[in-house]
CSV table of C-alpha atoms in Angstrom, one decimal:
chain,number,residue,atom,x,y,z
A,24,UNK,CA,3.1,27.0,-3.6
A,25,UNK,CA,6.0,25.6,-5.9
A,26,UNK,CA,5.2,22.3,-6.8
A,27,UNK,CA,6.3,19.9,-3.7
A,28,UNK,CA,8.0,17.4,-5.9
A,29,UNK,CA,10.5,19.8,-6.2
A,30,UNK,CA,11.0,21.1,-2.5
A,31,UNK,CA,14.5,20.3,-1.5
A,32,UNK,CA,14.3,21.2,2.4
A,33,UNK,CA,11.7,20.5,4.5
A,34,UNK,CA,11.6,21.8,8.1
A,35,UNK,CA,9.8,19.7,10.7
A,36,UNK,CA,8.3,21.7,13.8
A,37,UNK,CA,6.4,19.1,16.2
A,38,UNK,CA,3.7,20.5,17.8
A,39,UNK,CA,4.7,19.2,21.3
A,40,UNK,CA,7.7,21.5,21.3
A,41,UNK,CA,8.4,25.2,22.1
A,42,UNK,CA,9.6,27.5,20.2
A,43,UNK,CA,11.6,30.5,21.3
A,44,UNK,CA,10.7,33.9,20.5
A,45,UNK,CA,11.2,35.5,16.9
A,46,UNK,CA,12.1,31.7,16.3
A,47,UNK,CA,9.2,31.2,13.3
A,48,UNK,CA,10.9,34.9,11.5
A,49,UNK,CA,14.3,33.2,11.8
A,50,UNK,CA,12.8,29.8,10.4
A,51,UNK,CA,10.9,31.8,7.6
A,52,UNK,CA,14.0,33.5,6.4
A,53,UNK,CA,16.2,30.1,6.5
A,54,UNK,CA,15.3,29.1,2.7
A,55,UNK,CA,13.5,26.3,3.8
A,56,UNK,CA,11.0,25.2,1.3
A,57,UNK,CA,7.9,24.2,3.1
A,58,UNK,CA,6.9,23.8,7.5
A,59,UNK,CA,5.6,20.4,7.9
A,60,UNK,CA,3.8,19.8,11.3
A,61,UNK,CA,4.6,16.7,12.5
A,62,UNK,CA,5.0,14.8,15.8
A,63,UNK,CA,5.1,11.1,17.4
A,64,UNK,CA,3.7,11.9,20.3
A,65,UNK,CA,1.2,13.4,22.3
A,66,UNK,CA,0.7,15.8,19.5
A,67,UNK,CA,-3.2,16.7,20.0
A,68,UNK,CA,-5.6,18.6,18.1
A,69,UNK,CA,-5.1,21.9,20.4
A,70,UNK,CA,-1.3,21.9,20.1
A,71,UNK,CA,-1.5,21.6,16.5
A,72,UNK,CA,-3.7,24.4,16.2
A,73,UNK,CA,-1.4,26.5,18.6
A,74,UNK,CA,1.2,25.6,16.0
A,75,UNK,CA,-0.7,26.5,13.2
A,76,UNK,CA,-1.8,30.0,14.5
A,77,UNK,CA,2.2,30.6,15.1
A,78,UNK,CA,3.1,29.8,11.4
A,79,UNK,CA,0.4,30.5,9.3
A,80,UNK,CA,1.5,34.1,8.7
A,81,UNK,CA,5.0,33.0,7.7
A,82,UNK,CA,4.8,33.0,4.2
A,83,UNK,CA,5.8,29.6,3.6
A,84,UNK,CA,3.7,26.5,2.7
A,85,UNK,CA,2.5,24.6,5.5
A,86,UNK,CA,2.0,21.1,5.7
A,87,UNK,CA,0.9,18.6,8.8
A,88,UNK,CA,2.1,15.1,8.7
A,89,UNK,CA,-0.7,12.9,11.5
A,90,UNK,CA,0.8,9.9,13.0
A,91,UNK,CA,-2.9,9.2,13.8
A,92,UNK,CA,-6.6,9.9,12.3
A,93,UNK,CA,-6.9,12.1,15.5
A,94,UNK,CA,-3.8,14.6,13.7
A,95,UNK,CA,-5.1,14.9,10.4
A,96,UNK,CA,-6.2,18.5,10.2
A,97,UNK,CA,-7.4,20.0,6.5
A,98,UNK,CA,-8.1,23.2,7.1
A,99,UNK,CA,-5.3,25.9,6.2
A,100,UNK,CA,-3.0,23.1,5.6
A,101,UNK,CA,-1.7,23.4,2.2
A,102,UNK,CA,-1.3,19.6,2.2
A,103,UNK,CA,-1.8,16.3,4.6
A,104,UNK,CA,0.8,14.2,4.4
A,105,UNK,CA,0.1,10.6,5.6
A,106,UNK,CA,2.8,8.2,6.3
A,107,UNK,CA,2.5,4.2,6.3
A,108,UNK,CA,5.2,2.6,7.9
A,109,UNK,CA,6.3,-0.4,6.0
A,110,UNK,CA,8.6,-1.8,8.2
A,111,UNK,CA,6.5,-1.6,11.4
A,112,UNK,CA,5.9,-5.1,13.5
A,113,UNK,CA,2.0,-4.3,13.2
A,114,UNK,CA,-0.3,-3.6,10.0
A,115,UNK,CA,-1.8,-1.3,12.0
A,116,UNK,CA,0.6,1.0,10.9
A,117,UNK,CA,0.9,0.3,7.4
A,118,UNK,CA,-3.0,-0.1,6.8
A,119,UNK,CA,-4.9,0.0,9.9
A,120,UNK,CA,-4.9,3.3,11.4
A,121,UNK,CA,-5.8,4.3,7.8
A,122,UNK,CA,-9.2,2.2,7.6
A,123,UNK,CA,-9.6,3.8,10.9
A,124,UNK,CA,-9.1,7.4,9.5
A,125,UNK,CA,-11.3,6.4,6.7
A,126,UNK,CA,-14.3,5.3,8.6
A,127,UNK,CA,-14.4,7.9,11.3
A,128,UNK,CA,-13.1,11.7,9.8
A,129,UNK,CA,-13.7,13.4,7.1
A,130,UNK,CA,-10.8,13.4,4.1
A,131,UNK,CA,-10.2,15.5,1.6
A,132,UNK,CA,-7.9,13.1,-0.7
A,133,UNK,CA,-7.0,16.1,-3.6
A,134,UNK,CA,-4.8,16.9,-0.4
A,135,UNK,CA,-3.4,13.9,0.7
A,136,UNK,CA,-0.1,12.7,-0.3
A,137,UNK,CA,1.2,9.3,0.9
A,138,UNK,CA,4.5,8.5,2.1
A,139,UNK,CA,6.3,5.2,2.7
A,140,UNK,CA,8.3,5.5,5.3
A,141,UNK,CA,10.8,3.0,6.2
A,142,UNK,CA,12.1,3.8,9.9
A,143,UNK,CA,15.5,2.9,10.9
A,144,UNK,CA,16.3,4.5,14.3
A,145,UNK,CA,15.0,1.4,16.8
A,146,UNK,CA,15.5,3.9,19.7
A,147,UNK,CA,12.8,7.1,18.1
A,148,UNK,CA,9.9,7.5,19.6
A,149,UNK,CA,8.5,6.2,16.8
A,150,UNK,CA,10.5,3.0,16.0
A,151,UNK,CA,9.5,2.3,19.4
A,152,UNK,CA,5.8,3.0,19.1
A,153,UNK,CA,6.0,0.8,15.4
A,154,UNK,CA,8.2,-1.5,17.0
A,155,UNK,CA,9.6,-1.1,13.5
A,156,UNK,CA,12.2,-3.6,12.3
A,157,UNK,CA,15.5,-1.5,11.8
A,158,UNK,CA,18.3,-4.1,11.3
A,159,UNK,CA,17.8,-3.7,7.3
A,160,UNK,CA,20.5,-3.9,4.4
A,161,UNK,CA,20.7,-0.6,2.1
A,162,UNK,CA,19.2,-3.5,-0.3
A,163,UNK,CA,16.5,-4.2,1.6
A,164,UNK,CA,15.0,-0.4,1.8
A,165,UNK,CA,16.0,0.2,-1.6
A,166,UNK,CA,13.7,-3.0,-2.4
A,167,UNK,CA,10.7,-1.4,0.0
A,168,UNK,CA,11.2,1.8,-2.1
A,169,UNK,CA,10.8,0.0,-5.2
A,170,UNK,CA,7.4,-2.2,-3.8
A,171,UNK,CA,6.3,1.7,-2.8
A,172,UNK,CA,6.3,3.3,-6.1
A,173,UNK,CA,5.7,-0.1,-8.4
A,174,UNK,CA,3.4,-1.9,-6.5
A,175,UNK,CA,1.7,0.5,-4.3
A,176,UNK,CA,1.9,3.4,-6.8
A,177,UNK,CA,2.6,5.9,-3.4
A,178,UNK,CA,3.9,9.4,-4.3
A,179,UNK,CA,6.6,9.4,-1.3
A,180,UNK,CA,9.5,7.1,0.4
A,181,UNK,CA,10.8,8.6,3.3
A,182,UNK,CA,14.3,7.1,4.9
A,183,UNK,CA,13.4,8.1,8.7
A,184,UNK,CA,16.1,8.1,11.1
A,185,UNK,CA,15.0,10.3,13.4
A,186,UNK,CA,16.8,11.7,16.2
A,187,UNK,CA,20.0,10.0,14.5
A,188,UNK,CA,22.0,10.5,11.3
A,189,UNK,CA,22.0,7.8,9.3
A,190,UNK,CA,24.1,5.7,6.5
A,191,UNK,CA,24.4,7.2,3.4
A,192,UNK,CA,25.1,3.8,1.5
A,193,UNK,CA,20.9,3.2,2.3
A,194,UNK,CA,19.7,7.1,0.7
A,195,UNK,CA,22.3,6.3,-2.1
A,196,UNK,CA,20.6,2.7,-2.3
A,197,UNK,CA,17.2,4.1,-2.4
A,198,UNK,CA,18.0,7.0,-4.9
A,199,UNK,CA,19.0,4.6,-7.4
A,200,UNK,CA,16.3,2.1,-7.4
A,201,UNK,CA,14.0,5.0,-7.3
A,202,UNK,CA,12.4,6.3,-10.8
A,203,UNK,CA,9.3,8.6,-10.3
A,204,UNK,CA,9.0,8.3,-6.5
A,205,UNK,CA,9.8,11.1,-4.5
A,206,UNK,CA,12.6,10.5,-1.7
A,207,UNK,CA,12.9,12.2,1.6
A,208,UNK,CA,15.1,11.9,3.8
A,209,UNK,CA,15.2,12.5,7.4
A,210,UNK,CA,17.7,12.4,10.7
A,211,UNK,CA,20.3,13.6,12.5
A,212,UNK,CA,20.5,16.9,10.1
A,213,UNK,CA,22.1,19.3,12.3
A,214,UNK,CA,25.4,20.4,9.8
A,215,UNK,CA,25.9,22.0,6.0
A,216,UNK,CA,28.1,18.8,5.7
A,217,UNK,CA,25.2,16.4,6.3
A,218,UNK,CA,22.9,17.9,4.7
A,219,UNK,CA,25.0,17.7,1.3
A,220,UNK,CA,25.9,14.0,2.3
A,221,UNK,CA,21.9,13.3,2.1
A,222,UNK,CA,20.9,16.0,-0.3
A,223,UNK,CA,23.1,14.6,-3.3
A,224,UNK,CA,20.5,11.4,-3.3
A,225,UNK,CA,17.5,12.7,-1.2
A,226,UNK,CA,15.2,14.3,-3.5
A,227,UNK,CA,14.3,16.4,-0.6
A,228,UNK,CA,16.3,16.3,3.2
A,229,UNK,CA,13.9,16.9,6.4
A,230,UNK,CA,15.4,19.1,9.2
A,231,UNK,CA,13.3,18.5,12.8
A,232,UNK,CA,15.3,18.6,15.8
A,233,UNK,CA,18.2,20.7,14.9
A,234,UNK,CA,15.7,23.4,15.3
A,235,UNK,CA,15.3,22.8,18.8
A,236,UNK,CA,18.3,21.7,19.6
A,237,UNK,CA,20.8,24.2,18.0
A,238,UNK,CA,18.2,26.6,17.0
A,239,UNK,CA,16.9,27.8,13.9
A,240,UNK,CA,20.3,29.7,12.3
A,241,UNK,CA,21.2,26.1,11.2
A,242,UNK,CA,18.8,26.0,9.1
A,243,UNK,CA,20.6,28.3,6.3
A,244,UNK,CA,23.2,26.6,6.2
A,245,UNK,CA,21.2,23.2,5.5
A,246,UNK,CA,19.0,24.8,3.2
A,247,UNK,CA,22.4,26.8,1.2
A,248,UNK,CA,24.1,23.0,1.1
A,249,UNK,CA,21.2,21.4,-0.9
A,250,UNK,CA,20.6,24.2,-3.3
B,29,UNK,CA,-7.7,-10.5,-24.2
B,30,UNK,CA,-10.1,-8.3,-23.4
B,31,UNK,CA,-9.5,-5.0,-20.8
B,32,UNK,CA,-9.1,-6.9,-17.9
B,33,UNK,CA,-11.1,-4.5,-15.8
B,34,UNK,CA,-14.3,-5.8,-17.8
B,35,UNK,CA,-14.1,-9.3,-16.9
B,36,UNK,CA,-16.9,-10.5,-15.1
B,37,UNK,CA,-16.1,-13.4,-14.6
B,38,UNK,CA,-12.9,-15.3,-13.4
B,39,UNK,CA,-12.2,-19.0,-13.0
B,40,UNK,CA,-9.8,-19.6,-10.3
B,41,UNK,CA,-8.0,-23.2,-10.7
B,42,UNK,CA,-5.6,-24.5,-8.4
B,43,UNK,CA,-2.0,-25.9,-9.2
B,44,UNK,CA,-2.2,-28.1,-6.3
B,45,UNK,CA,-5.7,-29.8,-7.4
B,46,UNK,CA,-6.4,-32.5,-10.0
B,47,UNK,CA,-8.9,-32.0,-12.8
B,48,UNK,CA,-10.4,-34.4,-14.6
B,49,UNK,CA,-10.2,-35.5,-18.5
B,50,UNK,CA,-12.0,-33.0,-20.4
B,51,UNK,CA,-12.4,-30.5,-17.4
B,52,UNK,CA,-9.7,-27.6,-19.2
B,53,UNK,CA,-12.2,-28.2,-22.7
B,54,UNK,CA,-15.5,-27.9,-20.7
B,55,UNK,CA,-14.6,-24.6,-18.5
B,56,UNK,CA,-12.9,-23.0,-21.9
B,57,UNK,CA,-16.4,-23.2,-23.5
B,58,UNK,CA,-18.3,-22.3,-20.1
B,59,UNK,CA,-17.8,-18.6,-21.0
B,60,UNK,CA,-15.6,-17.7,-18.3
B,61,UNK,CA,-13.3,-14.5,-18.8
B,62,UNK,CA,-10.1,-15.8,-17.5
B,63,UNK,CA,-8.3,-18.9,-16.1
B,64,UNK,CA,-6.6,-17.4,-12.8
B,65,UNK,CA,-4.4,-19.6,-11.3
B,66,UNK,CA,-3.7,-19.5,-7.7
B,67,UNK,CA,-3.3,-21.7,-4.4
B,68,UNK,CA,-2.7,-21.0,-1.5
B,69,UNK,CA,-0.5,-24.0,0.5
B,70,UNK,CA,1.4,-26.6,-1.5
B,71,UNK,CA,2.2,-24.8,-4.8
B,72,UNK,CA,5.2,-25.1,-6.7
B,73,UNK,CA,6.7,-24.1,-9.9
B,74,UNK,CA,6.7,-27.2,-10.8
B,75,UNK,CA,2.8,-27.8,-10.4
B,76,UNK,CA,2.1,-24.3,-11.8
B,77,UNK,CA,4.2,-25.1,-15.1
B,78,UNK,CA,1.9,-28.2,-15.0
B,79,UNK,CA,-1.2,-26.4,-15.0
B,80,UNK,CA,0.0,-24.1,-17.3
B,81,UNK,CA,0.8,-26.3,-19.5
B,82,UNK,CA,-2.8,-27.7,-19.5
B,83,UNK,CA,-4.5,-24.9,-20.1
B,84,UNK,CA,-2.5,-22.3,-22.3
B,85,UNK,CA,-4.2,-23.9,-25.9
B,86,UNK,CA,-7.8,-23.2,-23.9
B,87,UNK,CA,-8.3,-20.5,-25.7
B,88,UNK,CA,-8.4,-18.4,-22.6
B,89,UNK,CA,-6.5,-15.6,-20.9
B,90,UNK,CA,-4.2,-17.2,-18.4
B,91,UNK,CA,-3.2,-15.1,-15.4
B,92,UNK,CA,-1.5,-15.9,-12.3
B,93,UNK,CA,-1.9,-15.3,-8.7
B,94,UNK,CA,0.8,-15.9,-6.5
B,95,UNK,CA,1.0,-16.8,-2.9
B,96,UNK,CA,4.6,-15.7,-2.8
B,97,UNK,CA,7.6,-14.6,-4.5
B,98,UNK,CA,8.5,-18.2,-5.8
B,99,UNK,CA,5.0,-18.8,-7.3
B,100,UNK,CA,5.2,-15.1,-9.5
B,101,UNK,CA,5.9,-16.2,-13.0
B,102,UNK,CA,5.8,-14.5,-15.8
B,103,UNK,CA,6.5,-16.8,-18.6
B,104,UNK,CA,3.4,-17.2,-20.5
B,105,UNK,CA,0.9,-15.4,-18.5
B,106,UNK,CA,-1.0,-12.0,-19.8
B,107,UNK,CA,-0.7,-10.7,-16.0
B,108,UNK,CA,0.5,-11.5,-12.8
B,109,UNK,CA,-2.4,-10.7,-10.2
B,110,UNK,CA,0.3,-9.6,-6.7
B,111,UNK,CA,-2.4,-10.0,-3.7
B,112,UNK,CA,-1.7,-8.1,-0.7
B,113,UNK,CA,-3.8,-8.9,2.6
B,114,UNK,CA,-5.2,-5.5,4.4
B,115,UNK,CA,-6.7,-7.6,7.4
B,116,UNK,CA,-3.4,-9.9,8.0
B,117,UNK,CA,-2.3,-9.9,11.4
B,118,UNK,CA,1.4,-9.0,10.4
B,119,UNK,CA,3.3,-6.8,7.7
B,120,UNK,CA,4.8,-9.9,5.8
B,121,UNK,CA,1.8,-10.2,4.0
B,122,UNK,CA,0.9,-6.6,3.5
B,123,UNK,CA,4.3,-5.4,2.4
B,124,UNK,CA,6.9,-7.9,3.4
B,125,UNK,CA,6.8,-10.8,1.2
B,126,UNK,CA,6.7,-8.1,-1.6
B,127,UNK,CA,10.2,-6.4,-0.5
B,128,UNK,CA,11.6,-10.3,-0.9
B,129,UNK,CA,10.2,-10.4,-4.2
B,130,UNK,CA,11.6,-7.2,-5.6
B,131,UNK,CA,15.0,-7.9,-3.9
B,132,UNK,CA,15.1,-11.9,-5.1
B,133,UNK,CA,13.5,-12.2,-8.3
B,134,UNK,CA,13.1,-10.5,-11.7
B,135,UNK,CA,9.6,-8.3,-12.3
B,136,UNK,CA,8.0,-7.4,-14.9
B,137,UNK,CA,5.8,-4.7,-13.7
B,138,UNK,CA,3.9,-4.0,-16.9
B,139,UNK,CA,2.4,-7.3,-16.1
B,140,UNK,CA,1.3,-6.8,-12.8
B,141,UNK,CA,-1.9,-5.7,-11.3
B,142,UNK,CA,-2.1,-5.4,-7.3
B,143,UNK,CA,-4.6,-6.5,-5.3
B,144,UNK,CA,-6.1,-5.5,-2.4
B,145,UNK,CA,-7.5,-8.5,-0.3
B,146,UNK,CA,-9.7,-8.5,2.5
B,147,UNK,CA,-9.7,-12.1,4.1
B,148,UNK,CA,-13.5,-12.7,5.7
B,149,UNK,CA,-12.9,-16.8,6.4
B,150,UNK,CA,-10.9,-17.3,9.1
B,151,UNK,CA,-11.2,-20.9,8.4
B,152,UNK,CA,-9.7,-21.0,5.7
B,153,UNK,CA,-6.1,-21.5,4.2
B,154,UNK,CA,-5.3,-18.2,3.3
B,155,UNK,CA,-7.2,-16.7,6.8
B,156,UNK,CA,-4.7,-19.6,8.9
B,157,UNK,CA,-1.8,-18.5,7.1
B,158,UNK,CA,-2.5,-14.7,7.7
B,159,UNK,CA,-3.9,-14.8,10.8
B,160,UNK,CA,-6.5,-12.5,9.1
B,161,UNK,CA,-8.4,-10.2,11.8
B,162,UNK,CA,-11.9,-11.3,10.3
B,163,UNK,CA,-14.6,-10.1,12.0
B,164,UNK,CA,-15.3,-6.8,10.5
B,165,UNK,CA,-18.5,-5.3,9.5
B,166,UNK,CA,-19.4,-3.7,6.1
B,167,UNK,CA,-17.8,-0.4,6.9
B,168,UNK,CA,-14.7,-2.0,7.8
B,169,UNK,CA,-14.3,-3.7,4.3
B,170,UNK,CA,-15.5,-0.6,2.6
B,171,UNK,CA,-13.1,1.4,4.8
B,172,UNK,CA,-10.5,-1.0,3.1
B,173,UNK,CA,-11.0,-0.6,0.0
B,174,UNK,CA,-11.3,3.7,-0.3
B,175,UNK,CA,-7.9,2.8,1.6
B,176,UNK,CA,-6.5,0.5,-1.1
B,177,UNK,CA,-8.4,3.1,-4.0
B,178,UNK,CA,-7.5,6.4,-2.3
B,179,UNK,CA,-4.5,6.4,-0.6
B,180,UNK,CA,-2.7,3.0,-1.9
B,181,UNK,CA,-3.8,3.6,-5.8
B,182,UNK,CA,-4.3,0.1,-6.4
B,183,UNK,CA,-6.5,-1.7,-9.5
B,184,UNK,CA,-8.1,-4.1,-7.9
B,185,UNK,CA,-10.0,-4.7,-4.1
B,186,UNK,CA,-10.6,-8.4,-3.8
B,187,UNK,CA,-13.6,-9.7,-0.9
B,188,UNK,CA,-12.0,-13.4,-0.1
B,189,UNK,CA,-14.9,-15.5,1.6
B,190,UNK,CA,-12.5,-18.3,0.0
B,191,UNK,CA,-14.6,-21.5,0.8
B,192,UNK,CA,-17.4,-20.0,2.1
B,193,UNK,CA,-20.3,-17.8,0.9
B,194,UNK,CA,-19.6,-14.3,2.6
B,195,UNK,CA,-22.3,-12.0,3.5
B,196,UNK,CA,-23.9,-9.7,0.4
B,197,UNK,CA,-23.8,-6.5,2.7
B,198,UNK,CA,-20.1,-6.0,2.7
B,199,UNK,CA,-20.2,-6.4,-1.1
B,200,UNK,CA,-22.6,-4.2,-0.7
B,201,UNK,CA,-20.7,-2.0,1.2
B,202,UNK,CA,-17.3,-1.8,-0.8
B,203,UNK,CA,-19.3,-1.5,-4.5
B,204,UNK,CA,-20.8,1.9,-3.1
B,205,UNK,CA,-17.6,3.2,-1.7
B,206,UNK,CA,-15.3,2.2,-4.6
B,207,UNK,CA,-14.8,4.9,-7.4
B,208,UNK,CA,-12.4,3.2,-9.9
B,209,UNK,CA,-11.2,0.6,-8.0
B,210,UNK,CA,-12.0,-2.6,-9.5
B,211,UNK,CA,-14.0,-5.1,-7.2
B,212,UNK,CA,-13.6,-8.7,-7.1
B,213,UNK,CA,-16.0,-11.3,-5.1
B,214,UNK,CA,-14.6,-14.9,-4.4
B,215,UNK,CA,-15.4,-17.6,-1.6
B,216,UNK,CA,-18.6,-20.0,-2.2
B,217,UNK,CA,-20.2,-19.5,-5.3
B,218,UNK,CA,-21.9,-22.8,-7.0
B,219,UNK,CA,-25.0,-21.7,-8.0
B,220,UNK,CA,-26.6,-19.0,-10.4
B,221,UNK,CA,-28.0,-17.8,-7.5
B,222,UNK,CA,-25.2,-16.9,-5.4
B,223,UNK,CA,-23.4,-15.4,-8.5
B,224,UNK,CA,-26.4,-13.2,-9.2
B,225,UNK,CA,-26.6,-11.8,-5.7
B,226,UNK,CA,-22.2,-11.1,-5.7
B,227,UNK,CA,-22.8,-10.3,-9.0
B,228,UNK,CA,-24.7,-7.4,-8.6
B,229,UNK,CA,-22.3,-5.7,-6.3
B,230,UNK,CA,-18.7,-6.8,-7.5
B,231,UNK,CA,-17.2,-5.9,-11.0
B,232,UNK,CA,-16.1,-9.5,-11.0
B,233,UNK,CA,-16.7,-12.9,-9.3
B,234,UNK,CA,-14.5,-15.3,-9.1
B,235,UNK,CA,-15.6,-19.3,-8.8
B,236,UNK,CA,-13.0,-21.4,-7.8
B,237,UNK,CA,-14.1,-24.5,-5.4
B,238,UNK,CA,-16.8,-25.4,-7.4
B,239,UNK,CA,-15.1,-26.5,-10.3
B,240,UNK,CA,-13.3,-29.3,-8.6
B,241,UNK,CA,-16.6,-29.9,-6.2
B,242,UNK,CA,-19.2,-30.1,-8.3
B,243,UNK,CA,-17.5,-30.0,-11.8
B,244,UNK,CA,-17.4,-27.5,-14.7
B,245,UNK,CA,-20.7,-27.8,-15.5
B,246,UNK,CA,-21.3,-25.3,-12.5
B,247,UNK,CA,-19.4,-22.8,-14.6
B,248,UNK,CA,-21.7,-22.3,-17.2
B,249,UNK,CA,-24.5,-21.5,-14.8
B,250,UNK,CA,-22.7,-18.9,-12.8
B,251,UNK,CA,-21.0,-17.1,-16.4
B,252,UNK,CA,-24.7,-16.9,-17.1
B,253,UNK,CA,-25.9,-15.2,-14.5
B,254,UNK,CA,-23.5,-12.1,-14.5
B,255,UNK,CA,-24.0,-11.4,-18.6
């Protein structure tokens, strides 16, 4: 597996959605840099295996991303990304859930990479789920970013505006207050033309829905605009 | 100064409490490691600078430990200890306040060190202020701090009994589960005892109260009993 710090395009399959047949072949061939498993909800330990078994064989690095203990799988996954939600109304999800993890599953921390995430769709499942405070000034993420890498030493920020395509002005923001951490961006990625927008400051743009929703032949073009 | 990560002792003074003639001279030859100033309510730059001003010719390291982003200063200080509160019962005080602090004010990061807390006294200032979630057992804490070690990277896991003597167990607890984070012990000790028993467990205690309650002389006592 390349080094991840240097993946530019992520795909995001969510284990609580289908995928139509020959879809994994067409998603394999895309470019796309690494799968990364990854749902808000009811995402369970049996779907995620179902998911696994489906893309395993695909060549590609695969990657889940739990949003709880319950989702964080080791084995075959190249890496476990865990998110912390900085923004969120509840420490729960910036610290609890992960003292949870902690106490009741085994971890494997040479695997686990942290990410920041700062969500900024109010109406994603998981802005909802966070209640996560999304009214914020490309400042104020940019500033987040900054406490992620200088304070909390994390590997990962991740700009989440899932299910929507978000302002530029805040990846820009972020890019540039950013030294060593590793930015990802994510939302609304369904066009070459968006994916450039985000891929000149994203360190790395994450395509989820588009896959579902116009299928996986978008994918090459997203992947061709960020190389 | 020595490593920081060696002290074993820390003498916590407060910007907001009065000392008496001669106090500074008598806790500078008590032994301690290193004057850590810090409040929680009522501090202000002003009363800082005060304090500062009293004891920067002590001889001693002088560190500070701010409540919030107006208290962080850097002038004059070998490091700026940056708490964070795991158990608080909203973001603000795990991530929030430091998002202000990056956008509002100048850092230098070289300077600071991170901090893990873990609030155990609901009665006190800092458990009001945070609403801290305080009834947790010794695999809670622990839980915290492999949290703040493995997945947060930070330096430092601080047990805050501040006020009251906490239980031994959780010290216990977190000293067996922490790899390289450094642990820090404060709330209740005034007596060679009580610093033995914390001593034993945490890297570092920290004796704050008793220097206004029972005088310096207290200091000397407790130095000696983690050498």
């Amino acid at each position: 597996m390349m080094n991840w710090k240097e993946w530019r395009h992520i795909t995001k399959l969510d284990p609580d959605k289908v995928l139509g047949d020959g879809a994994i072949a067409e998603i394999a061939a895309s470019g796309t840099d690494v799968l990364m498993l990854s749902g808000t909800l009811d995402v369970t330990p049996e779907k995620l295996a179902d998911l696994y078994d489906q893309v395993r064989d695909s060549g590609l690095p695969v990657v889940v991303e739990p949003a709880d203990p319950t989702g964080a799988r080791f084995e075959g996954m190249d890496l476990v990304f865990v998110p912390t939600v900085f923004n969120a109304a509840h420490p729960m999800f910036v610290c609890g859930l992960h003292k949870e993890w902690v106490q009741h599953f085994p971890i494997d921390w040479n695997k686990v990479v942290g990410e920041a995430y700062v969500v900024l769709n109010p109406a994603s499942s998981v802005g909802k789920l966070t209640h996560a405070k999304c009214d914020l000034t490309p400042e104020e993420v940019a500033a987040y970013a900054v406490v992620a890498e200088k304070y909390y030493r994390m590997p990962v920020f991740y700009i989440e505006y899932s299910g929507t395509y978000g302002n530029p002005a805040v990846t820009k923001a972020v890019s540039e207050a950013a030294e060593d951490i590793v930015v990802f961006y994510g939302g609304g990625i369904n066009s070459a033309e968006k994916a450039a927008e985000m891929g000149q400051y994203a360190d790395a743009i994450v395509v989820g829905n588009a896959v579902y929703d116009a299928g996986p032949a978008v994918l090459k073009d997203t992947v061709k605009a960020v190389r």
